[in-house]
Structure formats: structure tokens, C-alpha cells
PDB file of C-alpha atoms in Angstrom:
ATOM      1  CA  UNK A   1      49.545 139.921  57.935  1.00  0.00           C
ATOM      2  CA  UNK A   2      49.409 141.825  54.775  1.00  0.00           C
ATOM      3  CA  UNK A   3      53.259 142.475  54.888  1.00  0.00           C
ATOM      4  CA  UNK A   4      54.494 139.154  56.112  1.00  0.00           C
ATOM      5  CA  UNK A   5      52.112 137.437  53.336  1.00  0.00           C
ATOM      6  CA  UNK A   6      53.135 139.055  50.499  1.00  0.00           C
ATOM      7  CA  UNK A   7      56.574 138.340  48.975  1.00  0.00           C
ATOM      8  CA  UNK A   8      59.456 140.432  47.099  1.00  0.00           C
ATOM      9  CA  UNK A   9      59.264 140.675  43.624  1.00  0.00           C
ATOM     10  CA  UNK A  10      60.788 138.504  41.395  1.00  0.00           C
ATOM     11  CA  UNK A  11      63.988 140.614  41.183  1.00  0.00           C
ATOM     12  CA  UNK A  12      66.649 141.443  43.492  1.00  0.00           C
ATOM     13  CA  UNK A  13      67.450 137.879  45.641  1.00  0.00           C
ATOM     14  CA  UNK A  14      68.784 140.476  48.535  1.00  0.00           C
ATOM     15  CA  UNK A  15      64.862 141.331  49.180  1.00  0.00           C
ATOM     16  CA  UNK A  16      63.478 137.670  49.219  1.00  0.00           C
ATOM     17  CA  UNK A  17      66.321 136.150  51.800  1.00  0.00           C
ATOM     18  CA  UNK A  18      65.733 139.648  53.957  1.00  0.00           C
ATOM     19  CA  UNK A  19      61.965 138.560  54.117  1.00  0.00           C
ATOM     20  CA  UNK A  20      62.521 135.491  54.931  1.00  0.00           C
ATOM     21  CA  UNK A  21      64.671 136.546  57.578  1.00  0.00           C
ATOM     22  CA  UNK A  22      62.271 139.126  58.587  1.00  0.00           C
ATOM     23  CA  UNK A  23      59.576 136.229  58.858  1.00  0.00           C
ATOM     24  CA  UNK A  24      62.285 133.957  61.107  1.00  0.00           C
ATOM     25  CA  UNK A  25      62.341 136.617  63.770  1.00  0.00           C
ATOM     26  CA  UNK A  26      58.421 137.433  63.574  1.00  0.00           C
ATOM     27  CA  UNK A  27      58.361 133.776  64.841  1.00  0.00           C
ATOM     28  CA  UNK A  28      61.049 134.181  66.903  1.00  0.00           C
ATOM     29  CA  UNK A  29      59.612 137.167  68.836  1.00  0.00           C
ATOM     30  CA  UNK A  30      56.327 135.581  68.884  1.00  0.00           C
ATOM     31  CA  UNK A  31      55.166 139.524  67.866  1.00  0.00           C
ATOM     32  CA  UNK A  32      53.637 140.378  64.669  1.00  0.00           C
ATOM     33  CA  UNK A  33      55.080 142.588  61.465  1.00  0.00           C
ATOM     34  CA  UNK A  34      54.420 145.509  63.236  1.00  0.00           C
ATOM     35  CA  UNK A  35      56.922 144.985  65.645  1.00  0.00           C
ATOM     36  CA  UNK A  36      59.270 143.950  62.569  1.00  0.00           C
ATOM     37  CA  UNK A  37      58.503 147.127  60.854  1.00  0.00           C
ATOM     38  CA  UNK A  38      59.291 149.248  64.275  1.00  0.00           C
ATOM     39  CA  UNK A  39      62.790 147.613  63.990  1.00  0.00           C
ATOM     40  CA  UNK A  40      63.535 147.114  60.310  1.00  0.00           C
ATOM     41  CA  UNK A  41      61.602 150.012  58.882  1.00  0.00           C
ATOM     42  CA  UNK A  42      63.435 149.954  55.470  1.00  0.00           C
ATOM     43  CA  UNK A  43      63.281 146.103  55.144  1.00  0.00           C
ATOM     44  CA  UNK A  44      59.093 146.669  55.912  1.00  0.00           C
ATOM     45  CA  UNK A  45      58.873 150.020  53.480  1.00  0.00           C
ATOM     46  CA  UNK A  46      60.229 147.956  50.485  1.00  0.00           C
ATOM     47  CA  UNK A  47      58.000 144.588  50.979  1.00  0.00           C
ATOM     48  CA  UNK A  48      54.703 147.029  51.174  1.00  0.00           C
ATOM     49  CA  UNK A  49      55.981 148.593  48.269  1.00  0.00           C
ATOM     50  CA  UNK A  50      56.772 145.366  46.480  1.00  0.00           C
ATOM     51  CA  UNK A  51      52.579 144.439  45.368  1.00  0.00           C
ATOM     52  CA  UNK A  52      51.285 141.443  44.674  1.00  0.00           C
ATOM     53  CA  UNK A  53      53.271 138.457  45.574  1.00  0.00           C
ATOM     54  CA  UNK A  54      55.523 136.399  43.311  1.00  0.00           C
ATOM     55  CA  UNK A  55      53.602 134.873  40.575  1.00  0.00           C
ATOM     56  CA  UNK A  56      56.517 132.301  40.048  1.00  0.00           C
ATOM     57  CA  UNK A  57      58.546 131.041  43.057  1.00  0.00           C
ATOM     58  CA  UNK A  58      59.642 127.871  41.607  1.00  0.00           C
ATOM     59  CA  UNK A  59      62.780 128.207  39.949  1.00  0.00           C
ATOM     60  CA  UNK A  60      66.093 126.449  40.228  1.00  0.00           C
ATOM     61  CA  UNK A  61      68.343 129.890  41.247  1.00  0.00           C
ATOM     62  CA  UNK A  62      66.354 129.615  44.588  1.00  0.00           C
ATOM     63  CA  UNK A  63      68.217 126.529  45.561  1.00  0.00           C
ATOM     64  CA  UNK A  64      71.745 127.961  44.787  1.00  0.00           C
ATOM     65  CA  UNK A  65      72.581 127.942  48.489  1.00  0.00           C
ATOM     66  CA  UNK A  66      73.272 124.103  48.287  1.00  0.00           C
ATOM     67  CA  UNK A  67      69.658 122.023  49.411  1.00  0.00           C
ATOM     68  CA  UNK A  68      71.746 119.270  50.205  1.00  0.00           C
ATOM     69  CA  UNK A  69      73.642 120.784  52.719  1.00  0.00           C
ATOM     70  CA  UNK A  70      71.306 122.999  54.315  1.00  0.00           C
ATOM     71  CA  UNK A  71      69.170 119.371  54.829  1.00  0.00           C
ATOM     72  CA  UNK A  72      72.348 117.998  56.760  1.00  0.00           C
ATOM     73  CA  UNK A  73      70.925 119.706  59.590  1.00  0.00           C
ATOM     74  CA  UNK A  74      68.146 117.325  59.649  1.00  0.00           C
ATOM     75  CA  UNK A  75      70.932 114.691  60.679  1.00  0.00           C
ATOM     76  CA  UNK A  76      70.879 115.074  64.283  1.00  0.00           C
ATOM     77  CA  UNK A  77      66.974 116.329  64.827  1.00  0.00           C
ATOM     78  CA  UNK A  78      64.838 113.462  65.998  1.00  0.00           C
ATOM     79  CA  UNK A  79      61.637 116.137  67.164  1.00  0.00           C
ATOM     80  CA  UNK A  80      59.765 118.573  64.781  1.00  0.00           C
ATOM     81  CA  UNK A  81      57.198 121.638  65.944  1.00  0.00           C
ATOM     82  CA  UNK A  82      55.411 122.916  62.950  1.00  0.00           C
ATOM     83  CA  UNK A  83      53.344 125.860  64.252  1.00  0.00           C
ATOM     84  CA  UNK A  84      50.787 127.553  61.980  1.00  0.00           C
ATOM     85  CA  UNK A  85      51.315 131.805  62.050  1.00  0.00           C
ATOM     86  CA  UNK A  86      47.725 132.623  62.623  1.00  0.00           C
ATOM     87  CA  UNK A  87      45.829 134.224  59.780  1.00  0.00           C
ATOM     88  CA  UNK A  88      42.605 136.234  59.544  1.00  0.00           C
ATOM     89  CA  UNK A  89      39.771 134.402  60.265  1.00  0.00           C
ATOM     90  CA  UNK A  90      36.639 134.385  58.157  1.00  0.00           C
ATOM     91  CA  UNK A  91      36.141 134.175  54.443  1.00  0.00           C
ATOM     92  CA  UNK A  92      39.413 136.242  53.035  1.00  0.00           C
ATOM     93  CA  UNK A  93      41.325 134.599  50.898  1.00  0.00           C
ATOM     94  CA  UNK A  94      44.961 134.284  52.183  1.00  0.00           C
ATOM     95  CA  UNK A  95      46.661 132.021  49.167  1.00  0.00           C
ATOM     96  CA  UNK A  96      49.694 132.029  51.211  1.00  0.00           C
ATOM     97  CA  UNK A  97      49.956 130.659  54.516  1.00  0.00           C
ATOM     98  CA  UNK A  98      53.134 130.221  56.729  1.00  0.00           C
ATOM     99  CA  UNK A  99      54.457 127.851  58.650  1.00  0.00           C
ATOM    100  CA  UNK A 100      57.523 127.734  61.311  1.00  0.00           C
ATOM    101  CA  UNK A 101      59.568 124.374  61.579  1.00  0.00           C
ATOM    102  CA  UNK A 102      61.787 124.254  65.252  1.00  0.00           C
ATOM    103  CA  UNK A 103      63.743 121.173  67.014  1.00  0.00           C
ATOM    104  CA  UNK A 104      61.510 119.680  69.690  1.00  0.00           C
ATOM    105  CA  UNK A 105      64.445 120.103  72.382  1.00  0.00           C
ATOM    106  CA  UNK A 106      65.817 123.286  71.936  1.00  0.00           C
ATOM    107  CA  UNK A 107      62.528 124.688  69.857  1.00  0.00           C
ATOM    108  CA  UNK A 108      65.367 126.339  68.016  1.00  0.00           C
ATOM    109  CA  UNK A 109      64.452 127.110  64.124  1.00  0.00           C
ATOM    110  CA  UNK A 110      65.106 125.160  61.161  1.00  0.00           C
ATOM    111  CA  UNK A 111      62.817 126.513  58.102  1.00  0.00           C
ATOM    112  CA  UNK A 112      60.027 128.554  57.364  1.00  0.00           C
ATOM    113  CA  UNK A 113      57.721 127.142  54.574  1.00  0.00           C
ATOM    114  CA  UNK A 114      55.483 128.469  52.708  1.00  0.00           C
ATOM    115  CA  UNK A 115      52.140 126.928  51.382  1.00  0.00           C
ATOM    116  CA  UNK A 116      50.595 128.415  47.480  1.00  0.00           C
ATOM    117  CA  UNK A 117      48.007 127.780  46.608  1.00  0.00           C
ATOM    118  CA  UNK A 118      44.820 129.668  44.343  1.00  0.00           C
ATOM    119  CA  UNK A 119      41.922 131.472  45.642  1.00  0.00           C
ATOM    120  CA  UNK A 120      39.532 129.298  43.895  1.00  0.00           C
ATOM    121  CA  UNK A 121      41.064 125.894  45.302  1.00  0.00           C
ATOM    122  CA  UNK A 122      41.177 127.486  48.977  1.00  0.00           C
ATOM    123  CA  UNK A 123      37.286 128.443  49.240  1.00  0.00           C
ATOM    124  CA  UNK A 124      35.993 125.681  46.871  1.00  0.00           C
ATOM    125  CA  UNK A 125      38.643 122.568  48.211  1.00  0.00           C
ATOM    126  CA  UNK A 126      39.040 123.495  51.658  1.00  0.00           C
ATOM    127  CA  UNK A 127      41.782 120.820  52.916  1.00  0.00           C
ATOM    128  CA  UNK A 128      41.531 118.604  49.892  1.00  0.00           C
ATOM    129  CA  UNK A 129      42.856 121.710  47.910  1.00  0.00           C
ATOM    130  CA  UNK A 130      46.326 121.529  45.619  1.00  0.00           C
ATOM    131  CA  UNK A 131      48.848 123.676  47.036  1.00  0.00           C
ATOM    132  CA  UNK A 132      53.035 124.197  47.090  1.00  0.00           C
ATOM    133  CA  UNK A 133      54.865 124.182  50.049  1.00  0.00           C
ATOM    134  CA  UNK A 134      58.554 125.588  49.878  1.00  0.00           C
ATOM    135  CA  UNK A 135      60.905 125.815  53.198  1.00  0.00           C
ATOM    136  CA  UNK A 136      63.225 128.207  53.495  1.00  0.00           C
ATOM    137  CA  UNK A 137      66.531 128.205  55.713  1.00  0.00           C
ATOM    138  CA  UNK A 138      67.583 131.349  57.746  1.00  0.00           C
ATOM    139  CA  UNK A 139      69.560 132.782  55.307  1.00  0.00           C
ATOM    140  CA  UNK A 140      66.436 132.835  52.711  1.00  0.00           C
ATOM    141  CA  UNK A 141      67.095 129.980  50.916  1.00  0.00           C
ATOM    142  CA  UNK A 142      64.935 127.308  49.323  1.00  0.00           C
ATOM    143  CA  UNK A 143      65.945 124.302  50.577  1.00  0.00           C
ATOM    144  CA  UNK A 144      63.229 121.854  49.432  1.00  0.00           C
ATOM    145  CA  UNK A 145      59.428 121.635  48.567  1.00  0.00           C
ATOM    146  CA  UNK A 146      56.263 120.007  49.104  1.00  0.00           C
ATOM    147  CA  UNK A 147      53.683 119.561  45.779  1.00  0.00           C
ATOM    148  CA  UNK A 148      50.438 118.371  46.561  1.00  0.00           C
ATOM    149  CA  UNK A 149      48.009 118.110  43.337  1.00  0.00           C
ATOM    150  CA  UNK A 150      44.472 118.252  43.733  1.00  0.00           C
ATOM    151  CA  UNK A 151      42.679 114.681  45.161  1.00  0.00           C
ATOM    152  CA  UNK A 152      39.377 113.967  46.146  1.00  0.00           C
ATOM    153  CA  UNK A 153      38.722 114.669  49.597  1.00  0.00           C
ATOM    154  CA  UNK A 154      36.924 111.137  50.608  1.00  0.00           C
ATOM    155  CA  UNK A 155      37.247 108.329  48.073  1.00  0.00           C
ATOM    156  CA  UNK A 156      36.141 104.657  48.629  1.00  0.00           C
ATOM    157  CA  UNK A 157      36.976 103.565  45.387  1.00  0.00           C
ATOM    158  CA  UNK A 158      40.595 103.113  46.099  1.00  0.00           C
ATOM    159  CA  UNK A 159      41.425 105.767  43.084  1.00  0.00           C
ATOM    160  CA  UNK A 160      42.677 109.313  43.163  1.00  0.00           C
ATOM    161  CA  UNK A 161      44.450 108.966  46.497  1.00  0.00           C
ATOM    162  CA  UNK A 162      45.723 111.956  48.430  1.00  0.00           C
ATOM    163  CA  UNK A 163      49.740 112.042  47.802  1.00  0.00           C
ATOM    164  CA  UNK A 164      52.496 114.292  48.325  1.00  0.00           C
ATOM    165  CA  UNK A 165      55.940 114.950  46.427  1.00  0.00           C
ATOM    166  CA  UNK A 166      59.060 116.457  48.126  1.00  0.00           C
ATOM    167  CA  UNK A 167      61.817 117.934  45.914  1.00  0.00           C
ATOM    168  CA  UNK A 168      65.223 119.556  47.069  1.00  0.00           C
ATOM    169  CA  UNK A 169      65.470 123.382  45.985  1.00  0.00           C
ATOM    170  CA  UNK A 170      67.188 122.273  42.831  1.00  0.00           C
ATOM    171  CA  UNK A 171      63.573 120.470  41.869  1.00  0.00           C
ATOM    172  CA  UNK A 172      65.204 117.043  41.889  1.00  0.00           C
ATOM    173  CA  UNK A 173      63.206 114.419  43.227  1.00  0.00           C
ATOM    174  CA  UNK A 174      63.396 112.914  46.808  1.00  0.00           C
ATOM    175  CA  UNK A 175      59.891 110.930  46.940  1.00  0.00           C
ATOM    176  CA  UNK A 176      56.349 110.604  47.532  1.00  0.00           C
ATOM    177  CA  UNK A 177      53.687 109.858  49.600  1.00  0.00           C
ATOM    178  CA  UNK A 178      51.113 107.776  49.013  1.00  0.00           C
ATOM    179  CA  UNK A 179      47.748 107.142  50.293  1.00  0.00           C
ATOM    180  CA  UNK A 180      46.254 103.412  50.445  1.00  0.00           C
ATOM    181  CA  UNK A 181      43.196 102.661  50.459  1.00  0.00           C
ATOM    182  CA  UNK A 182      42.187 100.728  53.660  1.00  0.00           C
ATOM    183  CA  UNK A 183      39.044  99.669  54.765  1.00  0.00           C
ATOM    184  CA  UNK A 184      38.723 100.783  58.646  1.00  0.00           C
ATOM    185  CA  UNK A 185      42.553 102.847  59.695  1.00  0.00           C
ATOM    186  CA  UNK A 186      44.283 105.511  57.452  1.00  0.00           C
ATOM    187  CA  UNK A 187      47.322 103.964  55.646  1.00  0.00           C
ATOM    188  CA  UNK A 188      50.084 105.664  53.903  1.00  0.00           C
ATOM    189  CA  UNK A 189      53.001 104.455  52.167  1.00  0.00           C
ATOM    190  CA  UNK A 190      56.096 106.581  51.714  1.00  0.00           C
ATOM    191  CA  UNK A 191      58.674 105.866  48.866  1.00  0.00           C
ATOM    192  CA  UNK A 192      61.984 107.316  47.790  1.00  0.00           C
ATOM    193  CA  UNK A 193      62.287 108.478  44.349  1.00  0.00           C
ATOM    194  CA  UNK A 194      63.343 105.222  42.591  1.00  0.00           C
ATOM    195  CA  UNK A 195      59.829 103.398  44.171  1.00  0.00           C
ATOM    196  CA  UNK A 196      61.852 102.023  47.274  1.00  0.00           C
ATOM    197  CA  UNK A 197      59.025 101.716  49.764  1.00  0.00           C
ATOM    198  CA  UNK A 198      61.085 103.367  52.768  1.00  0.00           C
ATOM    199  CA  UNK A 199      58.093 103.195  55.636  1.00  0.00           C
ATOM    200  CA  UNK A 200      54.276 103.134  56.466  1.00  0.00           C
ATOM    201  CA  UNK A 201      51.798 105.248  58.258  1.00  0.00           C
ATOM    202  CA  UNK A 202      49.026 103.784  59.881  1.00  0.00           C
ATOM    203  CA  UNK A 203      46.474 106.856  61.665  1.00  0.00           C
ATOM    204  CA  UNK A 204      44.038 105.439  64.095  1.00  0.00           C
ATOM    205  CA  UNK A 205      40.410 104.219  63.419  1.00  0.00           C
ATOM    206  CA  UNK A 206      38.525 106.927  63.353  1.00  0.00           C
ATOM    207  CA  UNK A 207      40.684 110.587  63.706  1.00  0.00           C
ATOM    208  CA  UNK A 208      38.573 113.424  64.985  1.00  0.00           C
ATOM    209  CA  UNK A 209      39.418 116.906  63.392  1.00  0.00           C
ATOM    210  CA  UNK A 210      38.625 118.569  66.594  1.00  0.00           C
ATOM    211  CA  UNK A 211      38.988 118.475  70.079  1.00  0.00           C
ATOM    212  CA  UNK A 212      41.256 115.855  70.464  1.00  0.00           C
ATOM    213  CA  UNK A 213      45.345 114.910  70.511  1.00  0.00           C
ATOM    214  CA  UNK A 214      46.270 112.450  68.181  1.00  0.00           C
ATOM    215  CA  UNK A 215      48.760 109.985  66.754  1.00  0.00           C
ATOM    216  CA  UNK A 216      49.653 108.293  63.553  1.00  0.00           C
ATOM    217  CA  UNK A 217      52.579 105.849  64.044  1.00  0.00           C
ATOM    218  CA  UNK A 218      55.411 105.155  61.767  1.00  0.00           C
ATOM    219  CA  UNK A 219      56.222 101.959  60.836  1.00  0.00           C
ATOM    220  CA  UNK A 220      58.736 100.016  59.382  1.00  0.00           C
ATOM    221  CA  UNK A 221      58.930  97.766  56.696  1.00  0.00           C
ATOM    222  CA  UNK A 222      59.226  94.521  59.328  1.00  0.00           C
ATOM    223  CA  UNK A 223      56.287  96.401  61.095  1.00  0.00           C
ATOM    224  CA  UNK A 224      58.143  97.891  64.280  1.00  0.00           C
ATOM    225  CA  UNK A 225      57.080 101.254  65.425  1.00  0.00           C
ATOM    226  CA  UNK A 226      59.971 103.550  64.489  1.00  0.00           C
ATOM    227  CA  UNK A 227      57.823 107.237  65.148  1.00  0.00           C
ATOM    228  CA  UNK A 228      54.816 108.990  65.852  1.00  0.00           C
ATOM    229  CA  UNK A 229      53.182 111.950  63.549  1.00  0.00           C
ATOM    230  CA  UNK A 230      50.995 114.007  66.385  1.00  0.00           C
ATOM    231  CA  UNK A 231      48.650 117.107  66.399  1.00  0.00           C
ATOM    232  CA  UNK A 232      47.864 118.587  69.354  1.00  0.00           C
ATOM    233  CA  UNK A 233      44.241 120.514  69.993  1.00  0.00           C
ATOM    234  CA  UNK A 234      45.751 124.130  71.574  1.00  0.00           C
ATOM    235  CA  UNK A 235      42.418 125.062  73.171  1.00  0.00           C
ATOM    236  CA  UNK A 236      39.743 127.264  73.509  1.00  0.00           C
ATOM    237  CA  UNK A 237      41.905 129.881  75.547  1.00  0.00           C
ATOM    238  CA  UNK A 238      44.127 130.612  73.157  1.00  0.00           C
ATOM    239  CA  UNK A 239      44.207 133.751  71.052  1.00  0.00           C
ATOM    240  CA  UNK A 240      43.902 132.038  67.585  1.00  0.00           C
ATOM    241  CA  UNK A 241      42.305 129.424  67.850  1.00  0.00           C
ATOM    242  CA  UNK A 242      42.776 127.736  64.972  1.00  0.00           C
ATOM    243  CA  UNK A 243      42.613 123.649  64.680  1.00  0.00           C
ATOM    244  CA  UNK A 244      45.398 123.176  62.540  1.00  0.00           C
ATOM    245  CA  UNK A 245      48.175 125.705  64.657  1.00  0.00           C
ATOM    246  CA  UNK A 246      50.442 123.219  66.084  1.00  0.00           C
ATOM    247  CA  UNK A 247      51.608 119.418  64.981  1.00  0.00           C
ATOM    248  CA  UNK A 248      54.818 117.769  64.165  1.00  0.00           C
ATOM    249  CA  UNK A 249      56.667 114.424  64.512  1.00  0.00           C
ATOM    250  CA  UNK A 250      59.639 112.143  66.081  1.00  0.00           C
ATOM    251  CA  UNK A 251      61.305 109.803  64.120  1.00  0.00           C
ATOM    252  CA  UNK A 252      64.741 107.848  65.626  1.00  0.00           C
ATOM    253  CA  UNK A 253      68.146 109.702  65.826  1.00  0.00           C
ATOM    254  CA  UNK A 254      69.537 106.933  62.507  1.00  0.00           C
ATOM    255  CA  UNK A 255      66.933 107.878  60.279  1.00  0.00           C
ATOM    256  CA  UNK A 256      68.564 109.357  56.985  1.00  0.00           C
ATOM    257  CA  UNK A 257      67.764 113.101  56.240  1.00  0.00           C
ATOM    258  CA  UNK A 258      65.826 112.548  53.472  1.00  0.00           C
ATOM    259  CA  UNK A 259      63.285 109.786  55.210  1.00  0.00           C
ATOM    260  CA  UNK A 260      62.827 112.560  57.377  1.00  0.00           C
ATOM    261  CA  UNK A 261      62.212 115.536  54.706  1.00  0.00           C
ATOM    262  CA  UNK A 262      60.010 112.430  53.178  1.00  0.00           C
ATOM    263  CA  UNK A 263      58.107 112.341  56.956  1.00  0.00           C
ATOM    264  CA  UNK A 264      57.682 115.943  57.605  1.00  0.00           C
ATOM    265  CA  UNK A 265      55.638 115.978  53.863  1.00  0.00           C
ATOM    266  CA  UNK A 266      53.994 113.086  55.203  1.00  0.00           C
ATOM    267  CA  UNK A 267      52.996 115.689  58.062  1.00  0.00           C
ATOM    268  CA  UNK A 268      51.858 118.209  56.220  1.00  0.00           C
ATOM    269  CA  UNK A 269      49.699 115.881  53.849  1.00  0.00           C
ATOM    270  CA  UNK A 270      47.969 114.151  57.477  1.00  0.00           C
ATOM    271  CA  UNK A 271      47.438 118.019  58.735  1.00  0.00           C
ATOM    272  CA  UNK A 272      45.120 119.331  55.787  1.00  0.00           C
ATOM    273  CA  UNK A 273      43.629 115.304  55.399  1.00  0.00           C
ATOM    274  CA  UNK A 274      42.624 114.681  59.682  1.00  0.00           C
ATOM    275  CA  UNK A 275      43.740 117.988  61.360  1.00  0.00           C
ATOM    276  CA  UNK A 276      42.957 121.366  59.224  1.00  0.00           C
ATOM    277  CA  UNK A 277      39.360 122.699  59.009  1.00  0.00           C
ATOM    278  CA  UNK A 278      39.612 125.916  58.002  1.00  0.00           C
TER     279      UNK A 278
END
């Protein structure tokens, strides 16, 4: 995982899109680096030779391929997988983790993204941890990104909420998610970025990390179910088992683009809150 992991160095834009695109058909293949290195042996030689990874990913040059064009293609897509490439399992630290986001119908790709996040907030914060998320399009380009600062875990207080930002790749503001506090069902309110509330998420009454399918619904502002949020539990045959592998949503074929970028944070968020042990 060591070569998938780890990203260019700052320099040379070239070697960043070619690993993304390297990690697009890792996916895609459903094989692991080595088979990417048996294929692309000089794309492989120069990412083991690049080090650590990037200490600063965040910057506005990454976005120059347009975000808000590459999100168009969030227009028609009413189903998201996000699948989870399988890391190590035991006490490593892996700061960054990658995800793969694909249409429901077609399961054909959309982004790769991501997560950041520090050592110290991984082992010591588990799911309740601050981390960046940044999605990538297939030609290597950041398209948006996901900041999630460091909440408490379990509050009953009704202060310091989980919440979630998303951002296009030029680091302009789309909106935010924000947890309620509610007494017996999860509730989450999601807002564009001048405070519009756009929709709500209400999670069942009490959401099992483990060993069990589940559903948050989307809900509209008159309080008609417009979507469902879902993880589903792969199993105890599969190879990596890992709680947290495979979840996504549906949302209706009008929703804007950037409800649905809002949603797919909103995701994310509910996957390290209710799904993610590790």
C-alpha cells in the first residue's frame, strides 16, 4: 500500500495527476500496486522514489482544471458507491486513506478522494479524529474537499457538534454540515454557504456500528423523504473485512450538484460518526 499511499512531491503536477490515475485503475482492476507497477514500471519507480508524502496538498493550482465543471458530472448521477481500498490492519499508522467514488448504475468512476489526517489524531481520536478529504477526477485533478475539525466523539450537552465543510478545488465555499443535538434519533442539518438550510438527515434510533445494513433518510425542508444515506455490513467472508469498506447514497435525479457534493460530505461525516471502527 506503501506506493499507492504515498504521494508525488510537491513539484512537477505531471507526477501527481499520473498517480492519481495510477490509483483510478488500481480500483478499476480491483488488483493492487503491484499489478500497477508490472504495467507502469516508470510511473511506480518515480512514486517510490518520491518519500514522504506531500506535506501541503491544499493549494489553489490544484483546482486549475475548472472544479465547477468537473462537478457538472454530478448532474445526472442519482446513486453513489464509496468503497474503502483496504489498508493494513493492526496498529500502523496509515495518515492517508483512499477512497473510490462510482455511479450506482454503471459503477463507472467519478473521483478518488483522499482522507489526511495526523498520526496522533488517528490512534488517539479514532473516528472522532480531524481529517481532509480531497477528490480527485481522472485526469488528477482536485475537484473539491471535505474539512472535518476535531469534535467530541459523544456530546450531550448540545455543544461541539460533529460538522463537515465542502469546498470546490479553488477553496471557495459550498457549505456545511451540521450536527443537532437530538434527544433519541441522529439529526443533521445541511446548509449552503450563505446559511440556506438546503435539507435534513434524520439516522435511526439507535445505529449499530456492526453487523447490520443501515439507513439515514434525507429530508426536505416540508419533511418529504427525498434520499437515503446507507452502509452496508460486507461480511465475514470477505478478504478485508473492514466495517467501514462500502457505503454511499441516492438522492433524486433534480437535485442541484452542489446539494449533492453537500450530501456525499454528509456521507463521509455519518461513516466515521455510526459506521467506521477502525
Amino acid at each position: 500500500m506503501s506506493i499507492v499511499t504515498n504521494q508525488p512531491l510537491p513539484y512537477g503536477r505531471l507526477e501527481r495527476e499520473n498517480h492519481i490515475r495510477m490509483i483510478f485503475r488500481a480500483f478499476q482492476n480491483k488488483c493492487g500496486p503491484v499489478c500497477e507497477c508490472q504495467s507502469h514500471p516508470p510511473a511506480c519507480k518515480s512514486l517510490q522514489m518520491s518519500g514522504k508524502p506531500v506535506p501541503g496538498l491544499l493549494r489553489s493550482e490544484d483546482g486549475a482544471g475548472g472544479s465547477s465543471n468537473s462537478l457538472s458530472v454530478l448532474d445526472e448521477v442519482t446513486q453513489f458507491h464509496v468503497t474503502a481500498r483496504p489498508q493494513l490492519q493492526g496498529p500502523q499508522c496509515v495518515p492517508q486513506r483512499i477512497y473510490s467514488i462510482a455511479t450506482g448504475a454503471s459503477r463507472s468512476q467519478l473521483f478518488v478522494v483522499v482522507e489526511e489526517s495526523s498520526c496522533v489524531c488517528l490512534q488517539c481520536c479514532g473516528p472522532a479524529r480531524s481529517c481532509c478529504l480531497q477528490g480527485f477526477n481522472q485526469q488528477g485533478h482536485r475537484v473539491f474537499y471535505f474539512d472535518r475539525p476535531l469534535r467530541m466523539d459523544a456530546c450531550c450537552l448540545g455543544c461541539c457538534l460533529m460538522e463537515i465543510s465542502a469546498y470546490t478545488g479553488q477553496k471557495q465555499l459550498i457549505g456545511t454540515v451540521y450536527q443537532r443535538w437530538s434527544m433519541f434519533t441522529p439529526l443533521f442539518e445541511v446548509k449552503d454557504s450563505q446559511g440556506t438550510a438546503a435539507v435534513q438527515i434524520q439516522g435511526p434510533c439507535c445505529p449499530i456500528r456492526c453487523l447490520s445494513n443501515q439507513q439515514f433518510q434525507i429530508v426536505s425542508n416540508i419533511g418529504e423523504n427525498v434520499g437515503t444515506i446507507w452502509k452496508k455490513w460486507p461480511g465475514f467472508h470477505q478478504d478485508h473485512n473492514m466495517d467501514h469498506e462500502y457505503f454511499g447514497m441516492e438522492v433524486p435525479p433534480g437535485m442541484d450538484s452542489q446539494t449533492k457534493l453537500l450530501l456525499l460530505a454528509a456521507t463521509f461525516l455519518l461513516n466515521y460518526m455510526f459506521f467506521e471502527m477502525s
